Short mmCIF file of C-alpha atoms in Angstrom, two decimals:
data_model
loop_
_atom_site.label_atom_id
_atom_site.label_comp_id
_atom_site.label_asym_id
_atom_site.label_seq_id
_atom_site.Cartn_x
_atom_site.Cartn_y
_atom_site.Cartn_z
CA UNK A 1 -9.69 6.76 -19.38
CA UNK A 2 -7.98 4.08 -17.50
CA UNK A 3 -6.96 0.64 -19.18
CA UNK A 4 -10.52 -0.82 -19.76
CA UNK A 5 -11.68 2.46 -21.49
CA UNK A 6 -13.90 3.99 -18.39
CA UNK A 7 -13.32 7.54 -17.03
CA UNK A 8 -11.09 7.37 -13.76
CA UNK A 9 -11.27 10.35 -11.74
CA UNK A 10 -8.46 12.81 -11.06
CA UNK A 11 -7.65 11.81 -7.80
CA UNK A 12 -6.83 8.19 -8.90
CA UNK A 13 -5.49 9.02 -12.46
CA UNK A 14 -2.64 11.03 -11.02
CA UNK A 15 -2.12 9.24 -7.42
CA UNK A 16 1.57 9.19 -6.83
CA UNK A 17 3.60 6.13 -7.76
CA UNK A 18 6.96 6.88 -5.87
CA UNK A 19 8.20 9.52 -3.27
CA UNK A 20 9.30 12.15 -5.83
CA UNK A 21 5.93 12.44 -6.70
CA UNK A 22 4.64 13.12 -3.49
CA UNK A 23 3.85 16.63 -2.91
CA UNK A 24 4.61 18.59 0.56
CA UNK A 25 5.93 15.64 2.68
CA UNK A 26 9.87 16.63 2.51
CA UNK A 27 10.41 15.09 6.21
CA UNK A 28 8.94 11.30 5.42
CA UNK A 29 10.50 10.93 1.87
CA UNK A 30 13.65 11.88 3.48
CA UNK A 31 13.55 9.52 5.99
CA UNK A 32 12.30 6.66 4.17
CA UNK A 33 14.77 6.99 1.24
CA UNK A 34 17.33 7.19 3.72
CA UNK A 35 16.18 3.85 5.73
CA UNK A 36 16.02 2.30 2.29
CA UNK A 37 19.62 3.14 1.22
CA UNK A 38 21.20 1.92 4.25
CA UNK A 39 18.76 -0.87 5.38
CA UNK A 40 17.45 0.46 8.39
CA UNK A 41 13.84 -0.40 7.83
CA UNK A 42 11.28 -0.74 10.70
CA UNK A 43 8.96 -3.38 11.22
CA UNK A 44 6.04 -1.13 11.69
CA UNK A 45 5.13 2.13 10.25
CA UNK A 46 2.19 4.41 11.54
CA UNK A 47 1.20 7.36 9.15
CA UNK A 48 -0.99 10.10 10.60
CA UNK A 49 -2.57 13.24 9.13
CA UNK A 50 -5.99 14.75 7.81
CA UNK A 51 -7.62 13.43 4.85
CA UNK A 52 -6.39 13.42 1.12
CA UNK A 53 -2.82 14.23 2.36
CA UNK A 54 -1.58 10.68 1.09
CA UNK A 55 -1.29 8.29 4.00
CA UNK A 56 -2.80 5.26 1.86
CA UNK A 57 -0.77 6.34 -1.11
CA UNK A 58 2.99 6.53 0.94
CA UNK A 59 1.91 3.18 2.48
CA UNK A 60 1.41 1.74 -1.12
CA UNK A 61 4.63 3.29 -2.38
CA UNK A 62 6.89 1.64 0.78
CA UNK A 63 5.13 -1.93 -0.13
CA UNK A 64 6.39 -1.65 -3.53
CA UNK A 65 9.67 -0.02 -2.65
CA UNK A 66 10.24 -2.97 -0.38
CA UNK A 67 9.12 -5.54 -2.99
CA UNK A 68 10.45 -4.22 -6.14
CA UNK A 69 12.36 -7.02 -8.13
CA UNK A 70 15.12 -4.13 -8.48
CA UNK A 71 17.22 -3.75 -6.28
CA UNK A 72 20.20 -1.24 -5.36
CA UNK A 73 24.06 -2.11 -5.48
CA UNK A 74 24.07 -3.27 -1.86
CA UNK A 75 21.46 -5.57 -2.79
CA UNK A 76 18.73 -3.39 -0.86
CA UNK A 77 15.38 -2.67 -1.96
CA UNK A 78 15.19 0.31 -4.04
CA UNK A 79 14.46 3.92 -2.95
CA UNK A 80 12.46 4.46 -6.28
CA UNK A 81 10.25 1.61 -7.52
CA UNK A 82 10.38 1.00 -10.95
CA UNK A 83 6.51 0.94 -11.45
CA UNK A 84 6.70 -1.49 -14.42
CA UNK A 85 7.54 -4.97 -12.72
CA UNK A 86 4.95 -7.21 -11.68
CA UNK A 87 5.08 -6.58 -8.31
CA UNK A 88 4.68 -2.63 -8.43
CA UNK A 89 2.24 -3.06 -11.11
CA UNK A 90 0.02 -5.62 -8.85
CA UNK A 91 0.49 -3.61 -5.61
CA UNK A 92 -0.87 -0.09 -7.39
CA UNK A 93 -4.04 -1.98 -8.69
CA UNK A 94 -4.36 -3.59 -4.61
CA UNK A 95 -4.21 -7.53 -6.40
CA UNK A 96 -0.88 -8.53 -4.98
CA UNK A 97 -1.43 -11.53 -2.72
CA UNK A 98 1.27 -10.63 -0.34
CA UNK A 99 0.33 -7.19 0.23
CA UNK A 100 -2.87 -7.08 2.05
CA UNK A 101 -5.03 -4.25 2.50
CA UNK A 102 -7.68 -3.91 5.51
CA UNK A 103 -10.21 -1.16 6.11
CA UNK A 104 -10.12 -1.14 9.89
CA UNK A 105 -13.28 0.64 9.94
CA UNK A 106 -15.37 -2.28 8.72
CA UNK A 107 -13.06 -4.89 10.26
CA UNK A 108 -12.70 -3.93 13.72
CA UNK A 109 -12.94 -7.27 15.68
CA UNK A 110 -10.45 -9.40 17.18
CA UNK A 111 -11.34 -12.00 14.80
CA UNK A 112 -10.07 -9.97 12.03
CA UNK A 113 -6.66 -9.25 13.70
CA UNK A 114 -6.54 -13.38 14.27
CA UNK A 115 -6.65 -13.90 10.66
CA UNK A 116 -3.42 -11.49 10.29
CA UNK A 117 -1.65 -13.09 12.96
CA UNK A 118 -2.41 -16.54 11.28
CA UNK A 119 -1.39 -15.54 7.89
CA UNK A 120 1.99 -13.88 9.44
CA UNK A 121 3.52 -17.63 10.00
CA UNK A 122 3.68 -17.84 6.25
CA UNK A 123 6.57 -16.50 4.05
CA UNK A 124 5.56 -14.35 1.60
CA UNK A 125 4.86 -16.36 -1.93
CA UNK A 126 6.43 -14.24 -4.94
CA UNK A 127 7.50 -10.96 -3.03
CA UNK A 128 10.42 -9.84 -0.69
CA UNK A 129 7.93 -9.20 2.30
CA UNK A 130 4.40 -9.65 3.08
CA UNK A 131 3.16 -6.31 3.77
CA UNK A 132 0.02 -5.29 5.81
CA UNK A 133 -1.93 -2.27 5.62
CA UNK A 134 -4.29 -1.42 8.07
CA UNK A 135 -6.41 1.97 7.22
CA UNK A 136 -8.25 3.80 9.73
CA UNK A 137 -6.47 1.68 12.35
CA UNK A 138 -8.21 4.23 14.91
CA UNK A 139 -11.33 2.42 14.66
CA UNK A 140 -10.22 -1.03 15.96
CA UNK A 141 -11.62 -2.29 19.33
CA UNK A 142 -10.19 -2.33 22.43
CA UNK A 143 -9.53 -6.15 22.15
CA UNK A 144 -8.16 -6.08 18.53
CA UNK A 145 -5.55 -3.47 19.73
CA UNK A 146 -4.15 -5.69 22.17
CA UNK A 147 -4.34 -8.61 20.20
CA UNK A 148 -2.17 -6.46 17.92
CA UNK A 149 0.80 -5.80 20.43
CA UNK A 150 2.61 -8.99 20.33
CA UNK A 151 2.84 -9.13 16.91
CA UNK A 152 3.69 -5.52 16.47
CA UNK A 153 6.75 -5.84 18.81
CA UNK A 154 8.54 -9.18 17.58
CA UNK A 155 7.09 -10.01 14.16
CA UNK A 156 8.66 -12.44 11.83
CA UNK A 157 11.41 -11.07 9.85
CA UNK A 158 9.40 -11.59 6.35
CA UNK A 159 6.33 -9.28 7.70
CA UNK A 160 6.01 -5.37 7.73
CA UNK A 161 3.03 -3.33 8.95
CA UNK A 162 2.02 0.14 7.92
CA UNK A 163 -0.85 1.65 9.81
CA UNK A 164 -2.96 4.45 8.80
CA UNK A 165 -5.32 6.57 10.93
CA UNK A 166 -6.82 10.12 10.68
CA UNK A 167 -7.17 10.27 14.45
CA UNK A 168 -3.98 9.52 16.40
CA UNK A 169 -4.90 10.51 19.62
CA UNK A 170 -7.58 7.47 19.54
CA UNK A 171 -4.56 4.89 19.15
CA UNK A 172 -3.26 3.40 22.30
CA UNK A 173 0.04 4.44 23.21
CA UNK A 174 1.18 1.06 23.68
CA UNK A 175 0.65 0.72 19.66
CA UNK A 176 2.05 3.76 18.85
CA UNK A 177 5.77 2.77 20.83
CA UNK A 178 6.03 -0.25 18.65
CA UNK A 179 5.36 2.11 15.62
CA UNK A 180 7.83 4.17 13.43
CA UNK A 181 5.53 7.62 13.21
CA UNK A 182 5.34 9.89 10.50
CA UNK A 183 3.23 12.96 10.80
CA UNK A 184 1.75 13.93 7.19
CA UNK A 185 1.21 17.34 7.04
CA UNK A 186 -1.50 19.43 5.58
CA UNK A 187 -0.49 20.52 2.13
CA UNK A 188 0.13 24.50 1.69
CA UNK A 189 -1.97 26.64 -0.79
CA UNK A 190 1.27 27.03 -3.18
CA UNK A 191 1.57 23.01 -2.60
CA UNK A 192 -1.95 22.67 -4.36
CA UNK A 193 -1.76 25.13 -6.88
CA UNK A 194 1.24 23.85 -8.39
CA UNK A 195 -0.18 20.60 -8.25
CA UNK A 196 -3.46 21.58 -9.95
CA UNK A 197 -1.74 23.48 -12.64
CA UNK A 198 0.42 20.48 -13.68
CA UNK A 199 -2.74 17.98 -13.80
CA UNK A 200 -4.91 21.24 -15.69
CA UNK A 201 -1.91 21.23 -18.12
CA UNK A 202 -1.88 17.29 -18.66
CA UNK A 203 -5.61 17.38 -19.52
CA UNK A 204 -5.51 19.94 -22.03
CA UNK A 205 -7.77 22.65 -19.85
CA UNK A 206 -7.18 26.46 -19.42
CA UNK A 207 -8.04 27.68 -15.78
CA UNK A 208 -7.64 30.70 -14.67
CA UNK A 209 -5.04 31.69 -11.94
CA UNK A 210 -7.87 33.10 -9.40
CA UNK A 211 -9.83 29.82 -10.12
CA UNK A 212 -7.13 27.52 -9.01
CA UNK A 213 -6.28 29.52 -6.00
CA UNK A 214 -9.83 29.56 -5.22
CA UNK A 215 -9.96 25.55 -5.55
CA UNK A 216 -6.87 25.22 -3.70
CA UNK A 217 -8.16 27.30 -0.90
CA UNK A 218 -11.52 25.19 -0.53
CA UNK A 219 -9.48 21.94 -0.68
CA UNK A 220 -8.34 22.83 3.37
CA UNK A 221 -5.14 21.25 2.48
CA UNK A 222 -6.23 18.21 1.26
CA UNK A 223 -5.32 17.23 -2.43
CA UNK A 224 -7.97 14.57 -2.80
CA UNK A 225 -10.73 17.10 -1.95
CA UNK A 226 -9.06 19.86 -4.37
CA UNK A 227 -8.99 17.44 -7.02
CA UNK A 228 -12.57 16.39 -6.50
CA UNK A 229 -13.67 19.93 -6.92
CA UNK A 230 -11.46 20.71 -9.98
CA UNK A 231 -12.89 17.29 -11.53
CA UNK A 232 -16.34 19.13 -10.87
CA UNK A 233 -15.09 22.20 -12.78
CA UNK A 234 -13.90 20.66 -15.65
CA UNK A 235 -17.00 18.54 -16.28
CA UNK A 236 -18.86 22.13 -16.25
CA UNK A 237 -17.57 23.71 -18.81
CA UNK A 238 -17.86 23.07 -22.29
CA UNK A 239 -15.00 24.94 -24.25
CA UNK A 240 -12.06 23.27 -22.17
CA UNK A 241 -12.22 26.89 -20.30
CA UNK A 242 -12.51 27.57 -16.35
CA UNK A 243 -13.23 30.94 -15.03
CA UNK A 244 -13.28 32.31 -11.55
CA UNK A 245 -17.20 33.13 -12.25
CA UNK A 246 -17.93 29.34 -12.85
CA UNK A 247 -15.63 28.01 -9.70
CA UNK A 248 -17.95 30.49 -7.14
CA UNK A 249 -21.05 29.53 -8.88
CA UNK A 250 -20.34 25.69 -8.32
CA UNK A 251 -19.44 25.77 -4.99
CA UNK A 252 -21.95 28.80 -3.93
CA UNK A 253 -19.26 31.00 -2.54
CA UNK A 254 -19.73 34.67 -2.45
CA UNK A 255 -17.88 37.21 -4.94
CA UNK A 256 -14.57 38.08 -2.95
CA UNK A 257 -14.90 41.99 -4.25
CA UNK A 258 -18.61 42.16 -2.86
CA UNK A 259 -17.28 40.34 0.65
CA UNK A 260 -14.63 43.19 0.84
CA UNK A 261 -17.27 45.92 0.23
CA UNK A 262 -19.43 44.73 2.70
CA UNK A 263 -16.70 44.39 5.39
CA UNK A 264 -15.32 47.73 4.64
CA UNK A 265 -19.09 49.00 4.69
CA UNK A 266 -19.03 47.09 8.28
CA UNK A 267 -16.45 49.25 9.67
CA UNK A 268 -17.93 52.45 8.44
CA UNK A 269 -21.35 51.75 10.13
CA UNK A 270 -22.96 52.31 6.80
CA UNK A 271 -25.79 49.74 7.76
CA UNK A 272 -27.73 50.56 4.61
CA UNK A 273 -25.44 49.57 2.07
CA UNK A 274 -24.40 46.31 3.90
CA UNK A 275 -28.29 45.07 3.94
CA UNK A 276 -28.22 45.89 0.21
CA UNK A 277 -25.16 44.18 -0.61
CA UNK A 278 -26.22 41.37 1.58
CA UNK A 279 -29.26 40.83 -0.12
CA UNK A 280 -27.92 41.17 -3.59
CA UNK A 281 -25.76 38.01 -2.67
CA UNK A 282 -28.34 36.12 -1.25
CA UNK A 283 -30.32 36.40 -4.47
CA UNK A 284 -27.21 35.31 -6.53
CA UNK A 285 -27.58 32.04 -4.36
CA UNK A 286 -24.59 32.65 -1.77
CA UNK A 287 -25.60 30.80 1.55
CA UNK A 288 -25.47 33.06 4.73
CA UNK A 289 -22.94 31.01 6.66
CA UNK A 290 -20.53 31.04 3.80
CA UNK A 291 -20.82 34.79 3.84
CA UNK A 292 -19.94 34.72 7.22
CA UNK A 293 -17.20 32.43 6.81
CA UNK A 294 -16.08 34.95 4.29
CA UNK A 295 -16.32 37.73 6.23
CA UNK A 296 -14.18 35.81 9.11
CA UNK A 297 -11.67 35.05 6.37
CA UNK A 298 -11.16 38.83 5.57
CA UNK A 299 -11.25 39.78 9.66
CA UNK A 300 -8.56 37.38 9.86
CA UNK A 301 -6.23 38.59 7.18
CA UNK A 302 -6.44 42.14 8.16
CA UNK A 303 -5.58 40.83 11.88
CA UNK A 304 -2.49 38.98 10.50
CA UNK A 305 -1.47 41.54 8.11
CA UNK A 306 -1.23 44.33 11.13
CA UNK A 307 1.27 42.09 12.85
CA UNK A 308 2.89 40.78 10.04
CA UNK A 309 2.59 42.47 6.78
CA UNK A 310 4.45 39.83 4.68
CA UNK A 311 1.07 37.17 5.25
CA UNK A 312 0.00 38.87 1.72
CA UNK A 313 3.49 37.45 -0.05
CA UNK A 314 3.03 34.33 1.82
CA UNK A 315 -0.36 33.36 0.96
CA UNK A 316 0.12 34.62 -2.39
CA UNK A 317 -3.66 36.75 -2.59
CA UNK A 318 -4.57 38.39 -5.38
CA UNK A 319 -3.94 42.05 -6.08
CA UNK A 320 -7.56 42.96 -5.18
CA UNK A 321 -7.21 41.52 -1.82
CA UNK A 322 -3.74 43.34 -1.29
CA UNK A 323 -5.02 46.63 -2.10
CA UNK A 324 -8.12 46.30 0.16
CA UNK A 325 -5.86 45.06 2.76
CA UNK A 326 -3.41 47.91 2.47
CA UNK A 327 -6.23 50.47 2.53
CA UNK A 328 -8.26 49.13 5.51
CA UNK A 329 -5.84 47.90 7.67
CA UNK A 330 -4.33 51.14 9.04
CA UNK A 331 -7.79 52.73 9.84
CA UNK A 332 -8.63 49.45 11.97
CA UNK A 333 -7.76 48.42 15.69
CA UNK A 334 -6.94 45.09 16.93
CA UNK A 335 -9.93 45.42 19.71
CA UNK A 336 -12.32 46.22 16.94
CA UNK A 337 -11.16 43.04 14.88
CA UNK A 338 -11.25 41.00 17.83
CA UNK A 339 -14.79 41.69 19.12
CA UNK A 340 -15.65 41.59 15.17
CA UNK A 341 -14.43 38.05 15.09
CA UNK A 342 -16.25 36.99 17.96
CA UNK A 343 -19.40 38.34 17.20
CA UNK A 344 -19.29 36.84 13.35
CA UNK A 345 -18.03 33.36 15.27
CA UNK A 346 -21.28 33.56 17.52
CA UNK A 347 -23.37 34.34 14.19
CA UNK A 348 -22.50 31.34 12.53
CA UNK A 349 -24.44 29.11 15.17
CA UNK A 350 -27.36 31.46 14.96
CA UNK A 351 -27.88 31.01 11.38
CA UNK A 352 -27.47 27.55 11.60
CA UNK A 353 -29.69 27.08 14.79
CA UNK A 354 -32.37 29.31 12.88
CA UNK A 355 -35.08 28.40 9.87
CA UNK A 356 -34.56 32.02 8.50
CA UNK A 357 -30.56 32.31 8.23
CA UNK A 358 -30.95 35.31 6.33
CA UNK A 359 -32.49 37.16 9.08
CA UNK A 360 -30.15 35.97 11.32
CA UNK A 361 -27.19 37.03 8.96
CA UNK A 362 -28.61 40.62 8.63
CA UNK A 363 -28.98 40.68 12.29
CA UNK A 364 -25.41 39.73 12.88
CA UNK A 365 -24.34 42.52 10.42
CA UNK A 366 -26.35 45.02 12.38
CA UNK A 367 -24.69 44.28 15.36
CA UNK A 368 -21.09 44.40 13.97
CA UNK A 369 -22.01 47.84 12.36
CA UNK A 370 -23.09 49.17 15.68
CA UNK A 371 -20.20 47.41 17.77
CA UNK A 372 -17.50 49.01 15.37
CA UNK A 373 -18.18 52.42 16.54
CA UNK A 374 -18.64 51.51 20.64
CA UNK A 375 -16.12 52.63 22.82
CA UNK A 376 -13.70 50.08 24.63
CA UNK A 377 -14.11 49.62 28.40
CA UNK A 378 -10.45 50.31 28.51
CA UNK A 379 -10.33 53.59 27.14
CA UNK A 380 -13.33 54.38 29.41
CA UNK A 381 -11.38 53.54 32.19
CA UNK A 382 -8.43 55.39 31.10
CA UNK A 383 -10.57 58.37 30.74
CA UNK A 384 -11.92 58.06 33.98
CA UNK A 385 -8.80 57.71 35.66
CA UNK A 386 -7.59 61.01 33.70
CA UNK A 387 -10.55 62.91 34.81
CA UNK A 388 -9.98 61.78 38.63
CA UNK A 389 -6.67 62.51 38.54
CA UNK A 390 -6.17 65.14 36.19
CA UNK A 391 -7.37 68.24 38.34
CA UNK A 392 -5.43 71.71 38.00
CA UNK A 393 -3.03 71.98 41.19
CA UNK A 394 -2.79 75.37 42.26
CA UNK A 395 0.51 77.06 42.43
CA UNK A 396 1.55 78.09 46.15
CA UNK A 397 2.15 81.95 45.69
CA UNK A 398 4.55 83.70 48.08
CA UNK A 399 3.61 85.94 51.02
CA UNK A 400 2.54 89.35 49.92
CA UNK A 401 5.06 92.22 50.98
CA UNK A 402 3.12 94.86 52.69
CA UNK A 403 3.39 98.01 51.08
CA UNK A 404 4.42 101.48 53.33
CA UNK A 405 1.75 103.67 54.45
CA UNK A 406 2.08 107.62 54.24
CA UNK A 407 2.50 108.88 57.33
CA UNK A 408 -0.34 110.38 59.24
CA UNK A 409 -0.53 114.18 58.32
CA UNK A 410 -0.67 116.32 61.46
CA UNK A 411 -3.33 118.77 61.33
CA UNK A 412 -2.06 122.62 61.50
CA UNK A 413 -1.63 124.34 64.48
CA UNK A 414 -3.95 126.93 65.02
CA UNK A 415 -3.23 130.14 66.60
CA UNK A 416 -3.51 130.44 70.18
CA UNK A 417 -4.80 132.92 72.48
CA UNK A 418 -2.82 133.58 75.73
CA UNK A 419 -4.86 132.23 78.60
CA UNK A 420 -3.99 131.78 82.02
CA UNK A 421 -2.14 128.55 83.51
CA UNK A 422 -5.26 126.92 84.89
CA UNK A 423 -7.34 127.39 81.57
CA UNK A 424 -4.90 126.22 79.27
CA UNK A 425 -4.48 123.03 81.43
CA UNK A 426 -7.87 122.71 81.25
CA UNK A 427 -8.63 123.20 77.50
CA UNK A 428 -5.51 121.53 76.15
CA UNK A 429 -5.08 117.73 77.00
CA UNK A 430 -1.90 115.77 77.19
CA UNK A 431 -0.47 115.44 73.73
CA UNK A 432 -1.54 111.93 71.86
CA UNK A 433 1.51 109.53 70.39
CA UNK A 434 1.40 109.46 66.91
CA UNK A 435 -0.52 106.83 64.83
CA UNK A 436 1.83 104.09 63.83
CA UNK A 437 0.79 102.44 60.37
CA UNK A 438 -0.03 99.01 61.11
CA UNK A 439 1.36 95.85 58.79
CA UNK A 440 -1.10 94.30 56.57
CA UNK A 441 -1.47 90.45 57.46
CA UNK A 442 -0.13 87.95 54.66
CA UNK A 443 -2.69 86.05 52.62
CA UNK A 444 -3.08 82.24 53.31
CA UNK A 445 -1.57 79.81 50.84
CA UNK A 446 -3.42 77.49 48.70
CA UNK A 447 -2.73 74.57 49.41
CA UNK A 448 -2.84 71.66 46.19
CA UNK A 449 -5.80 69.36 46.68
CA UNK A 450 -4.62 65.67 47.21
CA UNK A 451 -4.65 63.24 44.69
CA UNK A 452 -7.60 60.69 44.85
CA UNK A 453 -6.23 57.03 45.49
CA UNK A 454 -7.31 54.67 42.70
CA UNK A 455 -10.06 52.08 44.17
CA UNK A 456 -8.40 49.27 45.74
CA UNK A 457 -11.21 46.60 44.63
CA UNK A 458 -13.47 46.04 41.98
CA UNK A 459 -16.67 46.87 44.13
CA UNK A 460 -15.10 50.37 44.73
CA UNK A 461 -14.44 50.65 41.12
CA UNK A 462 -18.08 50.14 40.15
CA UNK A 463 -19.39 52.70 42.86
CA UNK A 464 -16.57 55.45 41.21
CA UNK A 465 -18.16 54.75 37.88
CA UNK A 466 -21.61 54.94 39.02
CA UNK A 467 -21.02 58.21 40.32
CA UNK A 468 -19.94 59.95 36.73
CA UNK A 469 -21.26 57.17 34.46
CA UNK A 470 -24.41 55.20 36.28
CA UNK A 471 -25.10 53.40 33.19
CA UNK A 472 -21.39 52.19 32.51
CA UNK A 473 -21.28 51.24 36.23
CA UNK A 474 -24.58 49.22 36.24
CA UNK A 475 -23.47 47.27 33.52
CA UNK A 476 -20.32 46.41 34.87
CA UNK A 477 -21.66 45.51 37.84
CA UNK A 478 -24.94 43.40 36.51
CA UNK A 479 -24.16 42.44 32.93
CA UNK A 480 -20.30 41.38 33.02
CA UNK A 481 -17.87 39.19 35.10
CA UNK A 482 -14.50 40.43 36.39
CA UNK A 483 -11.10 38.77 34.75
CA UNK A 484 -8.67 40.92 36.27
CA UNK A 485 -8.48 43.92 38.39
CA UNK A 486 -4.77 46.08 38.55
CA UNK A 487 -6.05 49.62 38.36
CA UNK A 488 -5.98 51.42 36.46
CA UNK A 489 -6.61 48.60 34.09
CA UNK A 490 -9.66 46.52 34.50
CA UNK A 491 -10.34 43.28 32.14
CA UNK A 492 -14.36 42.25 32.05
CA UNK A 493 -15.88 39.36 30.51
CA UNK A 494 -18.93 39.70 28.75
CA UNK A 495 -21.92 37.75 27.38
CA UNK A 496 -20.60 38.36 23.90
CA UNK A 497 -16.70 39.43 24.17
CA UNK A 498 -13.93 40.12 26.68
CA UNK A 499 -13.56 43.93 27.39
#
């Protein structure tokens, strides 16, 4: 409750009041505290960052530090505002006459800037400085920005400007060059968990660690978003205890254990189990798009774990998630995880564009289950290259040595009758020479077949694929676009993924 007895939301009740209570902005705090100590205070500041990280809060803390009635030993504004003086109290309540806050989203014209310029001519009434806080300054018109340039560059010594924006790219560079810029970073999950635990203890509630972590993750780096979720969770309970089931039911999230079971079934190709688990989540109130986002979170965590195993310690995941990652990651390849990510990402747009999101979700998961076992084009190219170049080469053999032939046996001499010389000459012709053994001709040497060179261009490569895998060759030629061709590697871009 506030001073009037009305309930005050947690985001306003526990808003930081000094630099020490700012969470997750160490660089900004160090720079501003040193500037206040040595008296090097810029005339204009610009604070940028996502929603709920403390831009307006930081602007008010700077205004309180500049105008606090206390001073340090050198007479400079104090590093830590007292928070109890008139100036600190009125600035925190937004009622100080010398600290003017303007919402640039609703005051975008040049006339509003003219009013500010006219008021800078007068010195502050009670405070040390006249401070102008312009929130959402990127919403100003072009003429309004141009009107600010001169007063930002050469303001009176008693005037300070503090600009805040969530879209720094829309602020002209001429304005940025006249300001001291501070980028407020997104709060980490650990920072948010510590902040929420301290607030829960002050409120007298008991919130489980898993519930606090779920709220911190859902906050997406914004302290205010997480405090709004925490405020809603505390309002739901009647016994001042908040558990994981209550937060999951309130946010419409899917159960973590069920999501990991679905992802495991997808990678194993168990479509029947996947569809049954999805229907159970849908009947329990889970949104199909939320289920896809949860599956993408698991896919991302497994991919990061394969490259940086210490990510589990950095994110402080639960024991269930740690066990699931360590068991599933070794059996999954990076190409499978990247293709799964692309299909799930495309499935989100499909679910958002149809009036039957549960059917779209089921079709997306069926596609993922079948795709998880499809052999990649890289492995197909590698196997094709090995098939073309892996033929067994015959070893050359030495010329055969001719074996000596046995000598030709002469027929035995028959007993001859004595004949007349003329008859002997007629019956016995001249003796023939002995038959010499002919050497055996050597067998021809088997020459190795020359290796086929790889195709020199993509068209020849497709023809080579068509010769032994017509379906794959036609798919490469008709259904994919060439990204790079460096044999033996071919990178193709398909309608749903890069192969």
